[in-house]
Short mmCIF file of C-alpha atoms in Angstrom, two decimals:
data_model
loop_
_atom_site.label_atom_id
_atom_site.label_comp_id
_atom_site.label_asym_id
_atom_site.label_seq_id
_atom_site.Cartn_x
_atom_site.Cartn_y
_atom_site.Cartn_z
CA UNK D 794 0.00 0.00 0.00
CA UNK D 795 1.22 3.45 -0.77
CA UNK D 796 0.33 6.78 0.73
CA UNK D 797 0.74 9.81 -1.48
CA UNK D 798 -0.86 13.24 -1.38
CA UNK D 799 -3.00 12.31 1.63
CA UNK D 800 -4.34 9.33 -0.25
CA UNK D 801 -3.96 5.74 0.84
CA UNK D 802 -4.50 2.83 -1.48
CA UNK D 803 -7.03 0.79 0.50
CA UNK D 804 -8.97 -1.24 -2.02
CA UNK D 805 -6.88 -3.43 -4.34
CA UNK D 806 -8.17 -4.13 -7.84
CA UNK D 807 -9.39 -7.69 -7.17
CA UNK D 808 -11.39 -6.44 -4.20
CA UNK D 809 -12.97 -3.65 -6.23
CA UNK D 810 -13.91 -6.07 -9.01
CA UNK D 811 -15.42 -8.45 -6.45
CA UNK D 812 -17.26 -5.59 -4.74
CA UNK D 813 -18.63 -4.23 -8.02
CA UNK D 814 -19.98 -7.59 -9.16
CA UNK D 815 -21.31 -8.30 -5.66
CA UNK D 816 -23.03 -4.91 -5.45
CA UNK D 817 -24.87 -5.29 -8.76
CA UNK D 818 -25.63 -8.95 -8.03
CA UNK D 819 -27.00 -8.37 -4.53
CA UNK D 820 -29.15 -5.40 -5.62
CA UNK D 821 -30.67 -7.46 -8.45
CA UNK D 822 -31.15 -10.44 -6.12
CA UNK D 823 -32.98 -8.24 -3.62
CA UNK D 824 -35.22 -6.69 -6.29
CA UNK D 825 -36.03 -10.00 -8.00
CA UNK D 826 -36.38 -11.64 -4.58
CA UNK D 827 -39.02 -9.12 -3.48
CA UNK D 828 -40.69 -9.48 -6.87
CA UNK D 829 -40.97 -13.25 -6.34
CA UNK D 830 -42.04 -13.14 -2.71
CA UNK D 831 -44.47 -10.25 -3.03
CA UNK D 832 -45.79 -10.42 -6.61
CA UNK D 833 -48.69 -8.16 -5.65
CA UNK D 834 -46.36 -5.27 -4.76
CA UNK D 835 -45.07 -5.01 -8.37
CA UNK D 836 -41.59 -4.02 -7.24
CA UNK D 837 -40.06 -4.96 -10.56
CA UNK D 838 -42.04 -4.75 -13.77
CA UNK D 839 -40.75 -8.09 -15.03
CA UNK D 840 -42.49 -11.36 -15.71
CA UNK D 841 -42.44 -13.92 -12.87
CA UNK D 842 -40.55 -16.53 -14.89
CA UNK D 843 -37.99 -13.91 -16.00
CA UNK D 844 -37.58 -12.88 -12.35
CA UNK D 845 -36.99 -16.56 -11.44
CA UNK D 846 -34.38 -16.81 -14.21
CA UNK D 847 -32.64 -13.56 -13.20
CA UNK D 848 -32.67 -14.54 -9.52
CA UNK D 849 -31.09 -17.90 -10.39
CA UNK D 850 -28.48 -16.39 -12.71
CA UNK D 851 -27.44 -13.64 -10.30
CA UNK D 852 -27.51 -16.10 -7.42
CA UNK D 853 -24.95 -18.23 -9.27
CA UNK D 854 -22.86 -15.15 -10.20
CA UNK D 855 -22.81 -13.92 -6.58
CA UNK D 856 -21.93 -17.45 -5.38
CA UNK D 857 -18.99 -17.81 -7.78
CA UNK D 858 -17.97 -14.24 -6.96
CA UNK D 859 -18.06 -15.04 -3.25
CA UNK D 860 -15.14 -17.38 -3.79
CA UNK D 861 -13.06 -14.45 -5.11
CA UNK D 862 -13.71 -12.71 -1.80
CA UNK D 863 -13.13 -15.85 0.25
CA UNK D 864 -9.90 -16.90 -1.48
CA UNK D 865 -8.71 -13.28 -1.77
CA UNK D 866 -9.05 -12.91 1.97
CA UNK D 867 -7.12 -16.13 2.52
CA UNK D 868 -4.14 -15.38 0.32
CA UNK D 869 -3.73 -11.57 0.24
CA UNK D 870 -2.84 -9.16 3.07
CA UNK D 871 -6.49 -8.03 3.03
CA UNK D 872 -7.20 -10.82 5.50
CA UNK D 873 -5.72 -8.79 8.36
CA UNK D 874 -8.74 -6.46 8.34
CA UNK D 875 -11.04 -9.36 9.21
CA UNK D 876 -9.18 -10.71 12.23
CA UNK D 877 -11.46 -11.09 15.22
CA UNK D 878 -10.08 -9.58 18.42
CA UNK D 879 -12.47 -10.38 21.27
CA UNK D 880 -10.51 -8.45 23.91
CA UNK D 881 -12.21 -5.10 24.57
CA UNK D 882 -14.62 -5.70 21.69
CA UNK D 883 -17.72 -4.44 23.47
CA UNK D 884 -15.88 -1.30 24.56
CA UNK D 885 -14.68 -0.58 21.02
CA UNK D 886 -18.14 -1.20 19.56
CA UNK D 887 -19.77 1.07 22.16
CA UNK D 888 -17.23 3.79 21.39
CA UNK D 889 -18.08 3.65 17.68
CA UNK D 890 -21.84 3.57 18.32
CA UNK D 891 -21.50 6.59 20.62
CA UNK D 892 -19.60 8.38 17.88
CA UNK D 893 -22.37 7.74 15.35
CA UNK D 894 -25.20 8.78 17.64
CA UNK D 895 -23.57 11.71 19.43
CA UNK D 896 -19.87 12.41 18.78
CA UNK D 897 -20.40 12.90 15.06
CA UNK D 898 -22.83 15.75 15.73
CA UNK D 899 -20.57 17.37 18.33
CA UNK D 900 -17.78 17.58 15.77
CA UNK D 901 -15.64 14.99 17.54
CA UNK D 902 -12.99 13.08 15.62
CA UNK D 903 -13.72 9.51 14.57
CA UNK D 904 -12.46 7.23 17.39
CA UNK D 905 -11.04 4.80 14.84
CA UNK D 906 -9.84 6.84 11.85
CA UNK D 907 -9.04 4.97 8.65
CA UNK D 908 -5.38 4.15 8.14
CA UNK D 909 -3.34 1.59 6.27
CA UNK D 910 -3.48 -0.57 9.37
CA UNK D 911 -7.16 -0.09 10.03
CA UNK D 912 -9.49 -0.07 7.05
CA UNK D 913 -12.67 -0.58 9.04
CA UNK D 914 -13.98 0.86 12.27
CA UNK D 915 -14.96 -1.89 14.78
CA UNK D 916 -18.69 -1.70 14.04
CA UNK D 917 -18.03 -1.85 10.34
CA UNK D 918 -15.55 -4.70 10.71
CA UNK D 919 -17.85 -6.97 12.69
CA UNK D 920 -20.84 -6.12 10.53
CA UNK D 921 -18.82 -7.15 7.47
CA UNK D 922 -17.55 -10.32 9.15
CA UNK D 923 -21.10 -11.25 10.11
CA UNK D 924 -22.58 -10.49 6.69
CA UNK D 925 -19.78 -12.02 4.63
CA UNK D 926 -19.04 -15.09 6.76
CA UNK D 927 -22.52 -15.90 8.11
CA UNK D 928 -25.39 -14.25 6.20
CA UNK D 929 -24.06 -14.55 2.64
CA UNK D 930 -22.88 -18.18 3.05
CA UNK D 931 -26.27 -19.13 4.55
CA UNK D 932 -28.04 -17.37 1.65
CA UNK D 933 -25.77 -19.21 -0.81
CA UNK D 934 -26.27 -22.64 0.76
CA UNK D 935 -30.07 -22.26 1.08
CA UNK D 936 -30.19 -20.77 -2.42
CA UNK D 937 -28.36 -23.76 -3.91
CA UNK D 938 -30.69 -26.06 -1.96
CA UNK D 939 -33.74 -24.31 -3.40
CA UNK D 940 -32.24 -24.52 -6.87
CA UNK D 941 -31.95 -28.29 -6.38
CA UNK D 942 -34.86 -29.05 -4.01
CA UNK D 943 -34.18 -32.77 -4.29
CA UNK D 944 -31.11 -32.15 -2.08
CA UNK D 945 -33.26 -30.92 0.79
CA UNK D 946 -34.43 -33.18 3.60
CA UNK D 947 -38.08 -33.81 2.83
CA UNK D 948 -39.42 -33.43 6.34
CA UNK D 949 -38.04 -31.97 9.53
CA UNK D 950 -40.52 -33.50 11.97
CA UNK D 951 -43.81 -32.50 10.35
CA UNK D 952 -42.47 -29.46 8.55
CA UNK D 953 -41.49 -29.43 4.90
CA UNK D 954 -37.72 -29.08 4.43
CA UNK D 955 -38.21 -26.91 1.34
CA UNK D 956 -40.51 -24.63 3.31
CA UNK D 957 -38.00 -24.20 6.14
CA UNK D 958 -35.16 -23.61 3.67
CA UNK D 959 -37.23 -21.03 1.82
CA UNK D 960 -38.16 -19.18 5.01
CA UNK D 961 -34.50 -19.13 6.05
CA UNK D 962 -33.40 -18.00 2.58
CA UNK D 963 -36.00 -15.22 2.51
CA UNK D 964 -35.22 -14.05 6.03
CA UNK D 965 -31.47 -13.97 5.42
CA UNK D 966 -32.08 -12.16 2.13
CA UNK D 967 -34.13 -9.63 4.03
CA UNK D 968 -31.39 -9.12 6.64
CA UNK D 969 -28.83 -8.66 3.85
CA UNK D 970 -31.07 -5.99 2.32
CA UNK D 971 -31.25 -4.19 5.68
CA UNK D 972 -27.46 -4.41 5.87
CA UNK D 973 -27.21 -2.95 2.34
CA UNK D 974 -29.47 -0.06 3.29
CA UNK D 975 -27.36 0.80 6.35
CA UNK D 976 -24.11 0.10 4.45
CA UNK D 977 -25.04 2.60 1.74
CA UNK D 978 -26.09 5.20 4.27
CA UNK D 979 -23.01 4.86 6.48
CA UNK D 980 -20.84 5.05 3.34
CA UNK D 981 -22.29 8.51 2.78
CA UNK D 982 -20.94 9.68 6.16
CA UNK D 983 -17.63 11.29 5.37
CA UNK D 984 -16.05 14.54 4.37
CA UNK D 985 -18.12 14.48 1.25
CA UNK D 986 -21.09 12.05 0.92
CA UNK D 987 -19.63 10.67 -2.31
CA UNK D 988 -16.04 10.20 -1.05
CA UNK D 989 -16.43 6.56 -0.01
CA UNK D 990 -18.29 5.64 -3.19
CA UNK D 991 -15.45 7.14 -5.22
CA UNK D 992 -12.89 5.23 -3.12
CA UNK D 993 -14.42 1.82 -3.77
CA UNK D 994 -14.21 2.57 -7.49
CA UNK D 995 -10.68 4.03 -7.72
CA UNK D 996 -9.18 2.27 -4.70
CA UNK D 997 -7.83 5.39 -2.96
CA UNK D 998 -9.08 6.78 0.31
CA UNK D 999 -8.59 10.46 1.09
CA UNK D 1000 -6.99 10.98 4.47
CA UNK D 1001 -8.04 14.18 6.16
CA UNK D 1002 -5.67 15.27 8.92
CA UNK D 1003 -7.74 15.82 12.07
CA UNK D 1004 -6.94 19.51 12.63
CA UNK D 1005 -7.26 20.47 9.01
CA UNK D 1006 -10.55 18.67 8.84
CA UNK D 1007 -12.15 21.15 11.22
CA UNK D 1008 -10.89 24.25 9.45
CA UNK D 1009 -11.88 23.30 5.94
CA UNK D 1010 -15.42 24.12 4.94
CA UNK J 1149 -53.14 -75.73 -8.07
CA UNK J 1150 -56.72 -76.74 -7.60
CA UNK J 1151 -59.51 -74.20 -8.00
CA UNK J 1152 -60.44 -74.77 -4.36
CA UNK J 1153 -56.95 -74.01 -3.09
CA UNK J 1154 -56.72 -70.94 -5.28
CA UNK J 1155 -60.05 -69.69 -3.97
CA UNK J 1156 -58.85 -70.12 -0.38
CA UNK J 1157 -55.63 -68.25 -1.17
CA UNK J 1158 -57.57 -65.55 -2.97
CA UNK J 1159 -59.91 -65.01 -0.03
CA UNK J 1160 -56.95 -64.98 2.38
CA UNK J 1161 -55.14 -62.48 0.14
CA UNK J 1162 -58.19 -60.27 -0.10
CA UNK J 1163 -58.68 -60.21 3.65
CA UNK J 1164 -55.03 -59.27 4.21
CA UNK J 1165 -55.35 -56.51 1.59
CA UNK J 1166 -58.52 -55.39 3.25
CA UNK J 1167 -56.95 -55.20 6.71
CA UNK J 1168 -53.92 -53.32 5.49
CA UNK J 1169 -56.14 -50.73 3.83
CA UNK J 1170 -58.00 -50.16 7.03
CA UNK J 1171 -61.22 -49.99 5.01
CA UNK J 1172 -64.54 -51.12 6.42
CA UNK J 1173 -65.50 -52.44 3.00
CA UNK J 1174 -65.13 -56.08 2.16
CA UNK J 1175 -65.01 -57.82 -1.18
CA UNK J 1176 -68.51 -59.27 -1.63
CA UNK J 1177 -68.27 -63.07 -1.45
CA UNK J 1178 -70.17 -63.49 -4.70
CA UNK J 1179 -67.35 -61.70 -6.56
CA UNK J 1180 -65.02 -64.62 -5.97
CA UNK J 1181 -66.76 -66.40 -8.83
CA UNK J 1182 -65.54 -63.72 -11.27
CA UNK J 1183 -62.27 -63.08 -9.49
CA UNK J 1184 -61.28 -66.71 -9.73
CA UNK J 1185 -60.25 -65.83 -13.23
CA UNK J 1186 -60.22 -62.02 -13.36
CA UNK J 1187 -57.89 -61.50 -10.40
CA UNK J 1188 -55.24 -63.68 -12.03
CA UNK J 1189 -53.01 -63.46 -15.04
CA UNK J 1190 -53.95 -66.99 -16.07
CA UNK J 1191 -57.22 -68.86 -15.88
CA UNK J 1192 -58.36 -72.39 -16.51
CA UNK J 1193 -61.60 -73.89 -17.66
CA UNK J 1194 -62.93 -77.17 -18.98
CA UNK J 1195 -63.00 -77.03 -22.77
CA UNK J 1196 -66.13 -78.98 -23.61
CA UNK J 1197 -65.28 -79.19 -27.32
CA UNK J 1198 -61.93 -80.80 -26.69
CA UNK J 1199 -62.95 -82.28 -23.35
CA UNK J 1200 -59.75 -81.18 -21.70
CA UNK J 1201 -58.90 -78.85 -18.80
CA UNK J 1202 -57.39 -75.75 -20.49
CA UNK J 1203 -55.22 -73.00 -19.05
CA UNK J 1204 -54.88 -69.66 -20.77
CA UNK J 1205 -53.41 -66.19 -20.29
CA UNK J 1206 -55.91 -63.60 -19.15
CA UNK J 1207 -56.17 -60.51 -21.34
CA UNK J 1208 -54.20 -58.03 -19.16
CA UNK J 1209 -56.86 -55.35 -19.65
CA UNK J 1210 -59.37 -57.67 -17.97
CA UNK J 1211 -57.29 -58.42 -14.90
CA UNK J 1212 -58.79 -56.78 -11.83
CA UNK J 1213 -56.55 -55.51 -9.04
CA UNK J 1214 -58.71 -56.77 -6.18
CA UNK J 1215 -56.80 -54.91 -3.44
CA UNK J 1216 -57.28 -51.58 -5.19
CA UNK J 1217 -60.86 -52.51 -5.96
CA UNK J 1218 -61.78 -52.94 -2.30
CA UNK J 1219 -60.01 -49.67 -1.45
CA UNK J 1220 -61.98 -47.83 -4.15
CA UNK J 1221 -65.27 -46.00 -3.68
CA UNK J 1222 -67.23 -48.90 -5.20
CA UNK J 1223 -65.24 -51.57 -3.39
CA UNK J 1224 -68.30 -53.12 -1.74
CA UNK J 1225 -70.12 -53.64 -5.03
CA UNK J 1226 -70.86 -56.98 -6.62
CA UNK J 1227 -69.57 -57.35 -10.15
CA UNK J 1228 -73.11 -57.93 -11.33
CA UNK J 1229 -74.31 -54.68 -9.77
CA UNK J 1230 -72.91 -53.07 -12.89
CA UNK J 1231 -72.16 -55.95 -15.27
CA UNK J 1232 -74.73 -58.28 -16.74
CA UNK J 1233 -75.47 -61.46 -14.71
CA UNK J 1234 -74.95 -63.29 -17.99
CA UNK J 1235 -71.21 -62.95 -17.33
CA UNK J 1236 -71.59 -65.67 -14.73
CA UNK J 1237 -71.32 -68.32 -17.44
CA UNK J 1238 -68.20 -69.08 -19.44
CA UNK J 1239 -67.44 -68.64 -22.30
CA UNK J 1240 -69.05 -65.20 -22.04
CA UNK J 1241 -71.44 -64.22 -24.74
CA UNK J 1242 -69.53 -61.96 -27.18
CA UNK J 1243 -72.46 -59.53 -27.39
CA UNK J 1244 -72.03 -58.77 -23.70
CA UNK J 1245 -69.08 -56.56 -24.61
CA UNK J 1246 -71.56 -54.14 -26.11
CA UNK J 1247 -73.73 -53.87 -22.99
CA UNK J 1248 -74.29 -50.27 -21.98
CA UNK J 1249 -72.57 -49.58 -18.68
CA UNK J 1250 -73.89 -47.08 -16.17
CA UNK J 1251 -72.23 -43.67 -16.04
CA UNK J 1252 -71.81 -41.76 -12.77
CA UNK J 1253 -74.92 -39.71 -13.34
CA UNK J 1254 -77.07 -42.82 -13.98
CA UNK J 1255 -76.68 -43.77 -10.32
CA UNK J 1256 -75.65 -40.50 -8.70
CA UNK J 1257 -77.92 -38.06 -10.56
CA UNK J 1258 -80.17 -36.45 -7.94
CA UNK J 1259 -78.47 -38.64 -5.32
CA UNK J 1260 -79.05 -37.18 -1.86
CA UNK J 1261 -76.56 -39.54 -0.18
CA UNK J 1262 -73.70 -37.94 -2.05
CA UNK J 1263 -75.25 -34.48 -2.46
CA UNK J 1264 -71.97 -33.01 -1.25
CA UNK J 1265 -70.25 -34.26 -4.39
CA UNK J 1266 -72.71 -32.29 -6.59
CA UNK J 1267 -72.78 -34.86 -9.39
CA UNK J 1268 -75.39 -32.90 -11.36
CA UNK J 1269 -73.31 -29.73 -11.26
CA UNK J 1270 -70.25 -31.77 -12.25
CA UNK J 1271 -72.14 -33.14 -15.23
CA UNK J 1272 -73.16 -29.61 -16.20
CA UNK J 1273 -69.56 -28.38 -15.97
CA UNK J 1274 -68.21 -31.43 -17.78
CA UNK J 1275 -70.50 -30.73 -20.74
CA UNK J 1276 -68.75 -27.40 -21.21
CA UNK J 1277 -65.34 -29.08 -21.21
CA UNK J 1278 -63.10 -29.69 -24.19
CA UNK J 1279 -63.40 -33.43 -23.57
CA UNK J 1280 -67.16 -33.34 -24.11
CA UNK J 1281 -66.94 -30.77 -26.91
CA UNK J 1282 -64.51 -32.99 -28.85
CA UNK J 1283 -65.75 -36.47 -28.04
CA UNK J 1284 -69.35 -36.04 -26.89
CA UNK J 1285 -71.11 -38.85 -24.99
CA UNK J 1286 -68.34 -41.32 -25.81
CA UNK J 1287 -66.14 -39.46 -23.33
CA UNK J 1288 -67.55 -41.07 -20.24
CA UNK J 1289 -66.67 -40.31 -16.60
CA UNK J 1290 -64.76 -43.59 -16.49
CA UNK J 1291 -62.18 -42.29 -18.97
CA UNK J 1292 -60.72 -40.47 -15.96
CA UNK J 1293 -62.49 -42.00 -12.97
CA UNK J 1294 -62.02 -45.74 -13.19
CA UNK J 1295 -65.14 -47.14 -11.51
CA UNK J 1296 -63.22 -50.18 -10.26
CA UNK J 1297 -60.54 -48.31 -8.35
CA UNK J 1298 -61.48 -44.66 -7.98
CA UNK J 1299 -60.74 -43.10 -4.60
CA UNK J 1300 -61.83 -39.61 -3.56
CA UNK J 1301 -58.26 -38.77 -2.55
CA UNK J 1302 -58.71 -35.00 -2.64
CA UNK J 1303 -61.40 -35.26 0.03
CA UNK J 1304 -59.74 -37.89 2.18
CA UNK J 1305 -55.98 -37.45 2.01
CA UNK J 1306 -54.20 -34.77 4.00
CA UNK J 1307 -51.01 -35.07 1.94
CA UNK J 1308 -50.84 -32.62 -0.93
CA UNK J 1309 -48.38 -34.79 -2.84
CA UNK J 1310 -50.73 -37.79 -2.67
CA UNK J 1311 -53.69 -35.76 -3.90
CA UNK J 1312 -51.60 -34.29 -6.70
CA UNK J 1313 -50.09 -37.54 -7.94
CA UNK J 1314 -53.40 -39.40 -7.75
CA UNK J 1315 -55.17 -36.65 -9.62
CA UNK J 1316 -52.49 -36.13 -12.25
CA UNK J 1317 -52.28 -39.85 -12.94
CA UNK J 1318 -55.89 -39.64 -14.12
CA UNK J 1319 -54.84 -37.12 -16.79
CA UNK J 1320 -51.62 -38.96 -17.57
CA UNK J 1321 -53.41 -42.27 -18.06
CA UNK J 1322 -54.33 -40.91 -21.51
CA UNK J 1323 -52.13 -37.87 -22.04
CA UNK J 1324 -49.00 -39.86 -21.35
CA UNK J 1325 -50.19 -43.10 -22.88
CA UNK J 1326 -50.26 -43.12 -26.67
CA UNK J 1327 -52.48 -46.22 -26.85
CA UNK J 1328 -55.20 -44.91 -24.61
CA UNK J 1329 -54.93 -41.46 -26.18
CA UNK J 1330 -55.59 -43.09 -29.55
CA UNK J 1331 -58.93 -44.42 -28.32
CA UNK J 1332 -60.10 -40.83 -27.84
CA UNK J 1333 -58.33 -38.74 -30.43
CA UNK J 1334 -56.97 -39.27 -33.91
CA UNK J 1335 -54.39 -36.55 -33.30
CA UNK J 1336 -50.91 -37.39 -32.08
CA UNK J 1337 -50.53 -37.10 -28.33
CA UNK J 1338 -48.32 -34.05 -27.63
CA UNK J 1339 -45.18 -34.59 -25.57
CA UNK J 1340 -46.02 -33.12 -22.18
CA UNK J 1341 -42.49 -32.04 -21.30
CA UNK J 1342 -42.23 -30.18 -24.62
CA UNK J 1343 -45.55 -28.35 -24.45
CA UNK J 1344 -44.78 -27.32 -20.89
CA UNK J 1345 -41.19 -26.27 -21.53
CA UNK J 1346 -42.08 -22.62 -20.78
CA UNK J 1347 -42.78 -23.62 -17.19
CA UNK J 1348 -39.83 -23.03 -14.82
CA UNK J 1349 -39.03 -26.01 -12.58
CA UNK J 1350 -41.32 -28.21 -14.63
CA UNK J 1351 -40.78 -31.41 -12.68
CA UNK J 1352 -41.47 -29.74 -9.35
CA UNK J 1353 -44.68 -28.22 -10.69
CA UNK J 1354 -45.83 -31.62 -11.99
CA UNK J 1355 -45.17 -33.17 -8.58
CA UNK J 1356 -46.81 -30.47 -6.50
CA UNK J 1357 -49.61 -29.01 -8.61
CA UNK J 1358 -52.53 -30.74 -10.26
CA UNK J 1359 -52.92 -30.41 -14.04
CA UNK J 1360 -56.47 -29.16 -13.44
CA UNK J 1361 -55.17 -26.16 -11.48
CA UNK J 1362 -54.22 -24.52 -14.79
CA UNK J 1363 -56.39 -26.47 -17.18
CA UNK J 1364 -59.86 -25.87 -15.73
CA UNK J 1365 -62.09 -22.97 -14.88
CA UNK J 1366 -62.20 -22.79 -11.09
CA UNK J 1367 -65.77 -22.69 -9.83
CA UNK J 1368 -66.26 -21.58 -6.23
CA UNK J 1369 -69.27 -23.80 -5.63
CA UNK J 1370 -67.52 -26.99 -6.82
CA UNK J 1371 -64.66 -28.84 -5.16
CA UNK J 1372 -63.17 -29.95 -8.45
CA UNK J 1373 -63.90 -28.05 -11.58
CA UNK J 1374 -64.76 -30.41 -14.43
CA UNK J 1375 -64.71 -27.81 -17.15
CA UNK J 1376 -61.39 -28.79 -18.73
CA UNK J 1377 -60.33 -25.96 -21.02
CA UNK J 1378 -58.91 -26.11 -24.53
CA UNK J 1379 -55.11 -25.94 -24.26
CA UNK J 1380 -55.03 -22.38 -25.64
CA UNK J 1381 -57.05 -21.18 -22.65
CA UNK J 1382 -54.94 -22.85 -19.97
CA UNK J 1383 -53.51 -20.60 -17.30
CA UNK J 1384 -50.03 -19.29 -18.07
CA UNK J 1385 -49.76 -16.45 -15.60
CA UNK J 1386 -47.35 -17.32 -12.77
CA UNK J 1387 -48.72 -14.55 -10.53
CA UNK J 1388 -52.13 -16.21 -10.36
CA UNK J 1389 -50.65 -18.84 -8.07
CA UNK J 1390 -47.48 -17.13 -6.86
CA UNK J 1391 -49.12 -14.34 -4.89
CA UNK J 1392 -50.68 -13.85 -1.49
CA UNK J 1393 -54.14 -14.37 -2.97
CA UNK J 1394 -52.97 -17.48 -4.78
CA UNK J 1395 -55.52 -19.18 -6.97
CA UNK J 1396 -54.43 -22.46 -5.37
CA UNK J 1397 -56.30 -21.42 -2.24
CA UNK J 1398 -59.48 -21.53 -4.30
CA UNK J 1399 -58.62 -24.86 -5.85
CA UNK J 1400 -56.12 -27.31 -4.33
CA UNK J 1401 -56.13 -25.81 -0.84
CA UNK J 1402 -59.89 -25.39 -0.58
CA UNK J 1403 -60.28 -28.92 0.83
CA UNK J 1404 -61.16 -29.10 4.49
CA UNK J 1405 -58.79 -32.02 5.04
CA UNK J 1406 -55.88 -29.83 3.91
CA UNK J 1407 -57.06 -26.72 5.70
CA UNK J 1408 -57.44 -28.68 8.94
CA UNK J 1409 -53.69 -29.19 9.01
CA UNK J 1410 -52.99 -25.47 9.10
CA UNK J 1411 -56.05 -24.42 11.08
CA UNK J 1412 -54.21 -23.86 14.35
CA UNK J 1413 -53.63 -20.16 13.95
CA UNK J 1414 -51.20 -18.15 11.91
CA UNK J 1415 -48.13 -20.05 13.08
CA UNK J 1416 -49.86 -23.28 12.17
CA UNK J 1417 -49.76 -22.32 8.52
CA UNK J 1418 -46.03 -21.81 8.83
CA UNK J 1419 -45.39 -25.04 10.67
CA UNK J 1420 -47.63 -27.53 8.97
CA UNK J 1421 -47.37 -26.36 5.40
CA UNK J 1422 -46.27 -29.23 3.28
CA UNK J 1423 -45.86 -27.43 0.00
CA UNK J 1424 -43.91 -24.25 -0.40
CA UNK J 1425 -45.14 -21.91 -3.08
CA UNK J 1426 -42.98 -18.87 -3.78
CA UNK J 1427 -45.06 -15.78 -3.16
CA UNK J 1428 -48.07 -17.63 -1.79
CA UNK J 1429 -46.67 -18.81 1.53
CA UNK J 1430 -46.47 -15.36 3.00
CA UNK J 1431 -46.33 -15.73 6.72
CA UNK J 1432 -48.24 -12.77 8.20
CA UNK J 1433 -46.01 -12.63 11.29
CA UNK J 1434 -42.75 -12.63 9.35
CA UNK J 1435 -44.17 -10.15 6.86
CA UNK J 1436 -45.19 -7.77 9.65
CA UNK J 1437 -41.84 -8.22 11.39
CA UNK J 1438 -39.92 -7.50 8.19
CA UNK J 1439 -42.01 -4.37 7.52
CA UNK J 1440 -41.36 -3.16 11.09
CA UNK J 1441 -37.59 -3.79 10.87
CA UNK J 1442 -37.41 -2.15 7.45
CA UNK J 1443 -39.46 0.80 8.69
CA UNK J 1444 -37.25 1.24 11.76
CA UNK J 1445 -34.09 1.09 9.65
CA UNK J 1446 -35.42 3.73 7.25
CA UNK J 1447 -36.65 5.88 10.16
CA UNK J 1448 -33.30 5.61 11.95
CA UNK J 1449 -31.43 6.58 8.79
CA UNK J 1450 -33.82 9.48 8.13
CA UNK J 1451 -33.43 10.87 11.66
CA UNK J 1452 -29.63 10.50 11.53
CA UNK J 1453 -29.54 12.18 8.13
CA UNK J 1454 -31.69 15.10 9.32
CA UNK J 1455 -29.34 15.63 12.28
CA UNK J 1456 -26.36 15.59 9.90
CA UNK J 1457 -27.97 18.21 7.68
CA UNK J 1458 -28.85 20.35 10.69
CA UNK J 1459 -25.29 20.03 12.01
CA UNK J 1460 -23.79 20.90 8.62
CA UNK J 1461 -25.93 24.00 8.18
CA UNK J 1462 -24.91 25.39 11.60
#
């Protein structure tokens, strides 16, 4: 990673490609998913069978793409940002939450500013770990199961296995969509609302020195 | 094996079949005379011309499955309740093949015992169907409802898959059987998988949905619509079933025996549902919960955003 002109290179190319594909894929999966689950809401003006096809295709794309993320985080230095450190976790999370709900409005500095060593604040880090290593894998596994329903256990006691899988898939999909909503909003918190969106496209993050930050604007 | 021994075995076999079916019906004793031959793949008789005991293969179309017979709705009937008593002698008179057999409405028309089945209304609906329009009177009820074995599965079974496969097999007995199809139509039987290739997850649909769900006009006052539509008018709109007001609720899921399984409140529908239908199995609790969570997330973001704008403008 290089730091030049107050810019640090945070998002390597492979990560940006993965993120781009994932972003488009997840958005389309959410839209087609709502279209399938709530046909009466007419969320997407597409035919049911086309929505099924699109949901299947993007499900497969996001699944294959997930392996780029998974392997990338195994073999590149990017893995260090996802290391779980339980010691003092609650304290760090509380600090970040307090910043978002009060400190931010009092003009306080971010308690965990972005640096080459720390790409994510604690809240962000554990949200990402949870979404990427729990929610998305569960959505992928249940999605594959629904694509091949013959793989699913027929009955769990008196309940249909397909039904349980579908409820789990839908619920996880819903939670991912809530994550996306918050993710997009939090990304807009910065010097300029578009800064973070620009960063995930060009890879560079603008570093604003704390003092200077207050005087600008 | 002597005729006597075979009769004993037959009766023993029938009683075992009867017990295992848990039916209160029993094969009428007088039927054993016919079943001596017609429940077997071979039969023997004394050929008076040649004066020898002769054993022959039974025409497979005339072999009766006695276990299924007893389990069927007419399982307690004597053969001669419907067939001519002249069949009791062998060789049977060839003309007997031409005897007119009773149709459902001949016995059940205006029948108060089975008023619930609405036979007269069924007949009325059937006469509007493509089957009647194309084949007229020669398309009898028995083309689909075999009088020997028919069971009212939709009214008795609580398993959707059993109802579906039993019902679809009635359609498939001709539509997936070139020989039987030929007895009704001179056209070539279309390949079902090809004509339904527009349908996503075809196999799953065939296993879980009855053909009549899309191929009939659903009538509220009838359990099973008998107005089979011409293929051009069959339902092709996914949303009609895959929505909260799914058409299946007015057809397949209108049966009390199926509704009873999910009658124990809103959670019951979630727990006991056997078939999952995308878009139709909306659980009211989960739906409400998801709307609340989504609403709170949007509200939280909106409030936070307003505070940010206020802070920025200061």
